[in-house]
PDB file of C-alpha atoms in Angstrom:
ATOM      1  CA  ALA A 163     135.352  41.697  79.900  1.00 76.00           C
ATOM      2  CA  GLN A 164     138.853  40.674  80.826  1.00 81.00           C
ATOM      3  CA  SER A 165     142.039  40.623  78.740  1.00 88.00           C
ATOM      4  CA  VAL A 166     145.777  40.506  79.141  1.00 93.00           C
ATOM      5  CA  THR A 167     148.583  42.019  77.068  1.00 95.00           C
ATOM      6  CA  GLN A 168     152.115  40.767  77.426  1.00 96.00           C
ATOM      7  CA  LEU A 169     154.198  43.589  76.081  1.00 95.00           C
ATOM      8  CA  ASP A 170     157.207  41.563  74.930  1.00 95.00           C
ATOM      9  CA  SER A 171     157.055  38.334  72.965  1.00 94.00           C
ATOM     10  CA  HIS A 172     160.764  37.674  73.549  1.00 97.00           C
ATOM     11  CA  VAL A 173     163.133  38.808  76.285  1.00 98.00           C
ATOM     12  CA  SER A 174     166.816  37.990  76.424  1.00 98.00           C
ATOM     13  CA  VAL A 175     168.996  38.541  79.521  1.00 97.00           C
ATOM     14  CA  SER A 176     172.436  37.505  80.662  1.00 97.00           C
ATOM     15  CA  GLU A 177     172.782  35.063  83.513  1.00 97.00           C
ATOM     16  CA  GLY A 178     172.943  36.912  86.814  1.00 97.00           C
ATOM     17  CA  THR A 179     171.169  40.056  85.552  1.00 98.00           C
ATOM     18  CA  PRO A 180     167.610  41.115  86.472  1.00 98.00           C
ATOM     19  CA  VAL A 181     164.544  39.817  84.683  1.00 98.00           C
ATOM     20  CA  LEU A 182     161.495  41.965  83.863  1.00 98.00           C
ATOM     21  CA  LEU A 183     158.500  40.492  82.021  1.00 98.00           C
ATOM     22  CA  ARG A 184     155.706  42.969  81.468  1.00 98.00           C
ATOM     23  CA  CYS A 185     151.974  42.372  81.678  1.00 97.00           C
ATOM     24  CA  ASN A 186     149.054  44.776  81.442  1.00 97.00           C
ATOM     25  CA  TYR A 187     145.502  43.724  82.109  1.00 94.00           C
ATOM     26  CA  SER A 188     141.991  44.950  81.494  1.00 92.00           C
ATOM     27  CA  SER A 189     139.132  43.988  83.774  1.00 85.00           C
ATOM     28  CA  SER A 190     135.685  45.281  84.608  1.00 80.00           C
ATOM     29  CA  TYR A 191     135.969  43.916  88.139  1.00 81.00           C
ATOM     30  CA  SER A 192     138.656  43.441  90.736  1.00 81.00           C
ATOM     31  CA  PRO A 193     140.878  40.875  89.048  1.00 85.00           C
ATOM     32  CA  SER A 194     142.876  37.905  90.144  1.00 88.00           C
ATOM     33  CA  LEU A 195     146.186  37.708  88.313  1.00 92.00           C
ATOM     34  CA  PHE A 196     148.573  34.840  87.769  1.00 94.00           C
ATOM     35  CA  TRP A 197     151.927  34.071  86.201  1.00 97.00           C
ATOM     36  CA  TYR A 198     152.546  30.598  84.849  1.00 96.00           C
ATOM     37  CA  VAL A 199     155.802  29.186  83.504  1.00 96.00           C
ATOM     38  CA  GLN A 200     156.165  26.540  80.820  1.00 94.00           C
ATOM     39  CA  HIS A 201     159.498  24.877  80.202  1.00 93.00           C
ATOM     40  CA  PRO A 202     160.094  23.326  76.774  1.00 88.00           C
ATOM     41  CA  ASN A 203     157.763  20.414  76.074  1.00 83.00           C
ATOM     42  CA  LYS A 204     156.316  20.597  79.576  1.00 86.00           C
ATOM     43  CA  GLY A 205     153.023  21.589  81.143  1.00 88.00           C
ATOM     44  CA  LEU A 206     152.207  24.841  82.928  1.00 93.00           C
ATOM     45  CA  GLN A 207     153.341  25.534  86.455  1.00 92.00           C
ATOM     46  CA  LEU A 208     151.982  28.301  88.660  1.00 93.00           C
ATOM     47  CA  LEU A 209     154.696  30.807  89.622  1.00 95.00           C
ATOM     48  CA  LEU A 210     152.581  33.157  91.704  1.00 94.00           C
ATOM     49  CA  LYS A 211     149.124  34.669  92.034  1.00 91.00           C
ATOM     50  CA  TYR A 212     147.499  37.880  93.213  1.00 90.00           C
ATOM     51  CA  THR A 213     144.016  37.640  94.703  1.00 80.00           C
ATOM     52  CA  SER A 214     143.484  41.070  96.342  1.00 74.00           C
ATOM     53  CA  ALA A 215     145.723  40.511  99.348  1.00 74.00           C
ATOM     54  CA  ALA A 216     149.230  42.045  99.384  1.00 83.00           C
ATOM     55  CA  THR A 217     150.065  43.874  96.172  1.00 89.00           C
ATOM     56  CA  LEU A 218     153.641  42.529  96.122  1.00 94.00           C
ATOM     57  CA  VAL A 219     153.429  38.811  95.561  1.00 94.00           C
ATOM     58  CA  LYS A 220     156.323  36.431  96.018  1.00 94.00           C
ATOM     59  CA  GLY A 221     156.413  33.215  94.062  1.00 94.00           C
ATOM     60  CA  ILE A 222     158.603  30.222  93.529  1.00 94.00           C
ATOM     61  CA  ASN A 223     162.228  30.276  92.341  1.00 94.00           C
ATOM     62  CA  GLY A 224     162.817  33.877  93.445  1.00 96.00           C
ATOM     63  CA  PHE A 225     160.181  35.482  91.200  1.00 97.00           C
ATOM     64  CA  GLU A 226     157.869  38.204  92.382  1.00 97.00           C
ATOM     65  CA  ALA A 227     155.243  40.486  90.865  1.00 97.00           C
ATOM     66  CA  GLU A 228     153.609  43.719  91.906  1.00 95.00           C
ATOM     67  CA  PHE A 229     149.956  44.539  91.299  1.00 94.00           C
ATOM     68  CA  LYS A 230     149.579  48.207  90.340  1.00 94.00           C
ATOM     69  CA  LYS A 231     145.941  49.114  89.921  1.00 91.00           C
ATOM     70  CA  SER A 232     146.656  52.671  88.736  1.00 92.00           C
ATOM     71  CA  GLU A 233     148.808  51.312  85.906  1.00 94.00           C
ATOM     72  CA  THR A 234     146.742  48.128  85.342  1.00 94.00           C
ATOM     73  CA  SER A 235     149.984  46.192  85.412  1.00 96.00           C
ATOM     74  CA  PHE A 236     151.302  42.998  86.939  1.00 97.00           C
ATOM     75  CA  HIS A 237     154.949  42.786  85.883  1.00 98.00           C
ATOM     76  CA  LEU A 238     157.069  39.774  86.795  1.00 98.00           C
ATOM     77  CA  THR A 239     160.591  40.310  88.118  1.00 98.00           C
ATOM     78  CA  LYS A 240     163.561  38.373  89.398  1.00 98.00           C
ATOM     79  CA  PRO A 241     166.762  39.978  90.708  1.00 97.00           C
ATOM     80  CA  SER A 242     169.176  37.530  89.114  1.00 97.00           C
ATOM     81  CA  ALA A 243     168.454  35.256  86.160  1.00 97.00           C
ATOM     82  CA  HIS A 244     169.497  31.633  86.186  1.00 97.00           C
ATOM     83  CA  MET A 245     169.930  29.391  83.177  1.00 97.00           C
ATOM     84  CA  SER A 246     167.035  27.259  84.392  1.00 96.00           C
ATOM     85  CA  ASP A 247     164.708  30.277  84.066  1.00 97.00           C
ATOM     86  CA  ALA A 248     164.732  29.971  80.274  1.00 97.00           C
ATOM     87  CA  ALA A 249     161.095  29.188  79.449  1.00 96.00           C
ATOM     88  CA  GLU A 250     157.787  30.607  78.226  1.00 96.00           C
ATOM     89  CA  TYR A 251     155.889  32.775  80.704  1.00 97.00           C
ATOM     90  CA  PHE A 252     152.160  33.464  80.635  1.00 96.00           C
ATOM     91  CA  CYS A 253     150.255  36.201  82.408  1.00 96.00           C
ATOM     92  CA  VAL A 254     146.630  35.314  83.182  1.00 94.00           C
ATOM     93  CA  VAL A 255     143.663  37.345  84.428  1.00 91.00           C
ATOM     94  CA  SER A 256     140.472  36.065  85.956  1.00 86.00           C
ATOM     95  CA  VAL A 257     137.535  37.300  88.007  1.00 76.00           C
ATOM     96  CA  ILE A 258     136.073  35.035  90.654  1.00 67.00           C
ATOM     97  CA  LEU A 259     132.608  36.560  90.286  1.00 63.00           C
ATOM     98  CA  THR A 260     132.287  35.891  86.551  1.00 59.00           C
ATOM     99  CA  GLY A 261     132.373  32.142  86.308  1.00 62.00           C
ATOM    100  CA  ASN A 262     135.996  31.164  86.773  1.00 72.00           C
ATOM    101  CA  GLN A 263     137.134  31.944  83.251  1.00 80.00           C
ATOM    102  CA  PHE A 264     140.841  32.558  82.861  1.00 86.00           C
ATOM    103  CA  TYR A 265     142.233  34.735  80.080  1.00 89.00           C
ATOM    104  CA  PHE A 266     145.782  34.122  78.882  1.00 92.00           C
ATOM    105  CA  GLY A 267     148.299  36.466  77.367  1.00 93.00           C
ATOM    106  CA  THR A 268     150.179  35.327  74.278  1.00 93.00           C
ATOM    107  CA  GLY A 269     153.311  34.558  76.266  1.00 94.00           C
ATOM    108  CA  THR A 270     156.850  35.865  76.666  1.00 96.00           C
ATOM    109  CA  SER A 271     159.775  33.667  75.756  1.00 96.00           C
ATOM    110  CA  LEU A 272     162.714  34.229  78.103  1.00 97.00           C
ATOM    111  CA  THR A 273     166.223  33.416  76.911  1.00 97.00           C
ATOM    112  CA  VAL A 274     169.092  33.412  79.401  1.00 97.00           C
ATOM    113  CA  ILE A 275     172.544  33.921  77.921  1.00 97.00           C
ATOM    114  CA  PRO A 276     175.466  32.283  79.755  1.00 94.00           C
TER     115      PRO A 276
ATOM    116  CA  ASN B 172     147.050  12.502  94.477  1.00 68.00           C
ATOM    117  CA  ALA B 173     147.760  12.583  90.734  1.00 77.00           C
ATOM    118  CA  GLY B 174     146.235  16.023  90.111  1.00 92.00           C
ATOM    119  CA  VAL B 175     145.205  16.399  86.469  1.00 95.00           C
ATOM    120  CA  THR B 176     146.064  13.627  84.023  1.00 95.00           C
ATOM    121  CA  GLN B 177     145.598  13.462  80.256  1.00 96.00           C
ATOM    122  CA  THR B 178     145.582  10.534  77.866  1.00 96.00           C
ATOM    123  CA  PRO B 179     147.067  10.017  75.383  1.00 96.00           C
ATOM    124  CA  LYS B 180     150.292  12.043  75.516  1.00 94.00           C
ATOM    125  CA  PHE B 181     150.885  11.890  71.764  1.00 95.00           C
ATOM    126  CA  ARG B 182     148.722  11.047  68.780  1.00 96.00           C
ATOM    127  CA  VAL B 183     148.968  11.229  65.018  1.00 97.00           C
ATOM    128  CA  LEU B 184     145.738  11.248  63.026  1.00 96.00           C
ATOM    129  CA  LYS B 185     144.927  11.318  59.351  1.00 97.00           C
ATOM    130  CA  THR B 186     142.539  13.969  58.058  1.00 97.00           C
ATOM    131  CA  GLY B 187     138.972  12.882  58.647  1.00 97.00           C
ATOM    132  CA  GLN B 188     139.691  10.479  61.497  1.00 97.00           C
ATOM    133  CA  SER B 189     138.104  10.908  64.898  1.00 96.00           C
ATOM    134  CA  MET B 190     139.485  10.642  68.386  1.00 95.00           C
ATOM    135  CA  THR B 191     138.733  11.435  72.018  1.00 97.00           C
ATOM    136  CA  LEU B 192     141.103  12.996  74.523  1.00 97.00           C
ATOM    137  CA  LEU B 193     140.501  12.141  78.155  1.00 97.00           C
ATOM    138  CA  CYS B 194     141.137  14.442  81.087  1.00 97.00           C
ATOM    139  CA  ALA B 195     140.801  13.238  84.668  1.00 97.00           C
ATOM    140  CA  GLN B 196     141.217  15.116  87.963  1.00 97.00           C
ATOM    141  CA  ASP B 197     141.188  13.795  91.507  1.00 95.00           C
ATOM    142  CA  MET B 198     140.822  17.113  93.353  1.00 92.00           C
ATOM    143  CA  ASN B 199     137.008  17.171  93.348  1.00 92.00           C
ATOM    144  CA  HIS B 200     137.047  20.355  91.268  1.00 91.00           C
ATOM    145  CA  GLU B 201     133.826  21.684  89.811  1.00 90.00           C
ATOM    146  CA  TYR B 202     135.351  23.506  86.862  1.00 91.00           C
ATOM    147  CA  MET B 203     137.230  21.890  84.001  1.00 94.00           C
ATOM    148  CA  TYR B 204     138.650  23.369  80.816  1.00 95.00           C
ATOM    149  CA  TRP B 205     140.143  22.379  77.480  1.00 97.00           C
ATOM    150  CA  TYR B 206     142.708  24.668  75.822  1.00 96.00           C
ATOM    151  CA  ARG B 207     144.778  24.460  72.703  1.00 96.00           C
ATOM    152  CA  GLN B 208     148.236  25.964  72.487  1.00 94.00           C
ATOM    153  CA  ASP B 209     149.706  27.161  69.203  1.00 92.00           C
ATOM    154  CA  PRO B 210     152.983  29.062  68.712  1.00 85.00           C
ATOM    155  CA  GLY B 211     152.660  32.783  69.410  1.00 81.00           C
ATOM    156  CA  MET B 212     149.013  32.532  70.449  1.00 84.00           C
ATOM    157  CA  GLY B 213     149.134  31.513  74.086  1.00 87.00           C
ATOM    158  CA  LEU B 214     146.404  29.208  75.326  1.00 92.00           C
ATOM    159  CA  ARG B 215     142.969  29.510  73.790  1.00 93.00           C
ATOM    160  CA  LEU B 216     139.896  28.116  75.486  1.00 92.00           C
ATOM    161  CA  ILE B 217     138.024  25.500  73.461  1.00 95.00           C
ATOM    162  CA  HIS B 218     135.262  24.412  75.854  1.00 95.00           C
ATOM    163  CA  TYR B 219     134.738  24.416  79.571  1.00 93.00           C
ATOM    164  CA  SER B 220     132.438  22.904  82.175  1.00 93.00           C
ATOM    165  CA  VAL B 221     131.149  24.365  85.424  1.00 88.00           C
ATOM    166  CA  GLY B 222     129.882  21.052  86.741  1.00 90.00           C
ATOM    167  CA  GLU B 223     128.897  17.489  85.971  1.00 92.00           C
ATOM    168  CA  GLY B 224     126.558  17.351  82.995  1.00 92.00           C
ATOM    169  CA  THR B 225     127.203  20.943  81.874  1.00 92.00           C
ATOM    170  CA  THR B 226     129.457  22.284  79.127  1.00 94.00           C
ATOM    171  CA  ALA B 227     129.942  25.633  77.430  1.00 91.00           C
ATOM    172  CA  LYS B 228     131.775  26.996  74.417  1.00 92.00           C
ATOM    173  CA  GLY B 229     134.981  28.918  74.756  1.00 90.00           C
ATOM    174  CA  GLU B 230     136.890  31.050  72.293  1.00 89.00           C
ATOM    175  CA  VAL B 231     137.604  28.398  69.612  1.00 94.00           C
ATOM    176  CA  PRO B 232     134.959  25.632  69.849  1.00 96.00           C
ATOM    177  CA  ASP B 233     134.453  24.799  66.155  1.00 96.00           C
ATOM    178  CA  GLY B 234     135.357  21.230  65.215  1.00 96.00           C
ATOM    179  CA  TYR B 235     135.332  20.001  68.820  1.00 97.00           C
ATOM    180  CA  ASN B 236     132.768  18.473  71.142  1.00 97.00           C
ATOM    181  CA  VAL B 237     132.991  17.772  74.864  1.00 97.00           C
ATOM    182  CA  SER B 238     131.220  15.785  77.523  1.00 97.00           C
ATOM    183  CA  ARG B 239     131.277  15.809  81.335  1.00 97.00           C
ATOM    184  CA  LEU B 240     129.351  12.708  82.378  1.00 94.00           C
ATOM    185  CA  LYS B 241     131.327  12.308  85.588  1.00 95.00           C
ATOM    186  CA  LYS B 242     132.625  15.111  87.760  1.00 95.00           C
ATOM    187  CA  GLN B 243     136.203  13.888  87.576  1.00 97.00           C
ATOM    188  CA  ASN B 244     136.354  13.420  83.790  1.00 97.00           C
ATOM    189  CA  PHE B 245     136.188  15.852  80.876  1.00 98.00           C
ATOM    190  CA  LEU B 246     136.358  14.432  77.360  1.00 98.00           C
ATOM    191  CA  LEU B 247     137.326  16.347  74.221  1.00 98.00           C
ATOM    192  CA  GLY B 248     136.274  14.864  70.898  1.00 97.00           C
ATOM    193  CA  LEU B 249     137.349  15.550  67.343  1.00 96.00           C
ATOM    194  CA  GLU B 250     134.737  14.083  64.998  1.00 91.00           C
ATOM    195  CA  SER B 251     136.605  14.706  61.732  1.00 96.00           C
ATOM    196  CA  ALA B 252     140.172  15.838  62.294  1.00 96.00           C
ATOM    197  CA  ALA B 253     141.699  18.582  60.134  1.00 97.00           C
ATOM    198  CA  PRO B 254     145.334  19.702  59.808  1.00 96.00           C
ATOM    199  CA  SER B 255     144.339  23.011  61.456  1.00 96.00           C
ATOM    200  CA  GLN B 256     143.715  21.029  64.644  1.00 97.00           C
ATOM    201  CA  THR B 257     147.369  20.103  64.929  1.00 97.00           C
ATOM    202  CA  SER B 258     148.230  21.551  68.309  1.00 97.00           C
ATOM    203  CA  VAL B 259     149.080  20.830  71.909  1.00 95.00           C
ATOM    204  CA  TYR B 260     145.974  20.354  74.018  1.00 97.00           C
ATOM    205  CA  PHE B 261     145.888  21.127  77.726  1.00 96.00           C
ATOM    206  CA  CYS B 262     143.239  20.257  80.229  1.00 97.00           C
ATOM    207  CA  ALA B 263     142.846  22.209  83.461  1.00 95.00           C
ATOM    208  CA  SER B 264     140.617  22.196  86.503  1.00 93.00           C
ATOM    209  CA  SER B 265     139.782  24.660  89.253  1.00 89.00           C
ATOM    210  CA  SER B 266     137.741  24.834  92.407  1.00 84.00           C
ATOM    211  CA  ASN B 267     134.463  26.770  92.544  1.00 73.00           C
ATOM    212  CA  SER B 268     135.383  27.968  96.000  1.00 69.00           C
ATOM    213  CA  MET B 269     135.118  31.712  96.474  1.00 63.00           C
ATOM    214  CA  ARG B 270     138.045  31.555  98.886  1.00 64.00           C
ATOM    215  CA  GLN B 271     140.872  33.222  97.087  1.00 59.00           C
ATOM    216  CA  SER B 272     143.487  30.895  98.498  1.00 60.00           C
ATOM    217  CA  PHE B 273     141.926  28.109  96.447  1.00 64.00           C
ATOM    218  CA  TYR B 274     141.525  30.146  93.293  1.00 76.00           C
ATOM    219  CA  GLU B 275     143.840  28.893  90.570  1.00 85.00           C
ATOM    220  CA  GLN B 276     143.944  26.454  87.690  1.00 90.00           C
ATOM    221  CA  TYR B 277     145.745  23.134  87.760  1.00 92.00           C
ATOM    222  CA  PHE B 278     147.003  21.850  84.420  1.00 94.00           C
ATOM    223  CA  GLY B 279     147.569  18.456  82.940  1.00 94.00           C
ATOM    224  CA  PRO B 280     150.807  17.595  81.094  1.00 93.00           C
ATOM    225  CA  GLY B 281     149.317  18.092  77.630  1.00 94.00           C
ATOM    226  CA  THR B 282     148.550  16.014  74.542  1.00 96.00           C
ATOM    227  CA  ARG B 283     150.503  16.649  71.372  1.00 95.00           C
ATOM    228  CA  LEU B 284     148.242  15.990  68.385  1.00 97.00           C
ATOM    229  CA  THR B 285     149.373  15.970  64.765  1.00 97.00           C
ATOM    230  CA  VAL B 286     146.858  15.719  61.924  1.00 97.00           C
ATOM    231  CA  THR B 287     148.332  14.833  58.532  1.00 96.00           C
TER     232      THR B 287
END
């Protein structure tokens, strides 16, 4: 079985400071991992994905995430927050071999303070 | 290439009414999904389909039915709406390719449903 835990429901940072959104996963197989972003009243947009290639994954808008198997983590980071980063972020785990089901975390709401 | 589209975008229903939400994708994807999104709960899978003519239950299927008569369309039905079904509904699709570069979900813009 697969599951995802997003460790913080809310994160608040000042503009220009680093962003860290934490995600831990559980999977019986080698997982694929994703981060999606949802701006207010919008749909979901893929930020980045890990599918067993390089463990450090770069995404759009300066975000990146590192897959750490020993820690079962896939934390999302950005060196310098921008006001436009304020949104809801979802970590997602899936396993290609088990029928393309995707399991969502409960989300982290990011606030960026001017 | 429109990707994944959903109709309608907004709807208000009275308790007991029925309605159908339509999801369409033009990417020739095998897999399609319906989720509901509620505050603090992320996205929860209602039903999904692994191909034309097949459907399966997800995490929260009660009160919903689905059909996949055509590969590009996935319909979500509410036979007798209840206030607990007030939510934002998202449709998604994905390829059945085992190539990891193709492995991700594509989402529609959502349908905001209110049941009074």
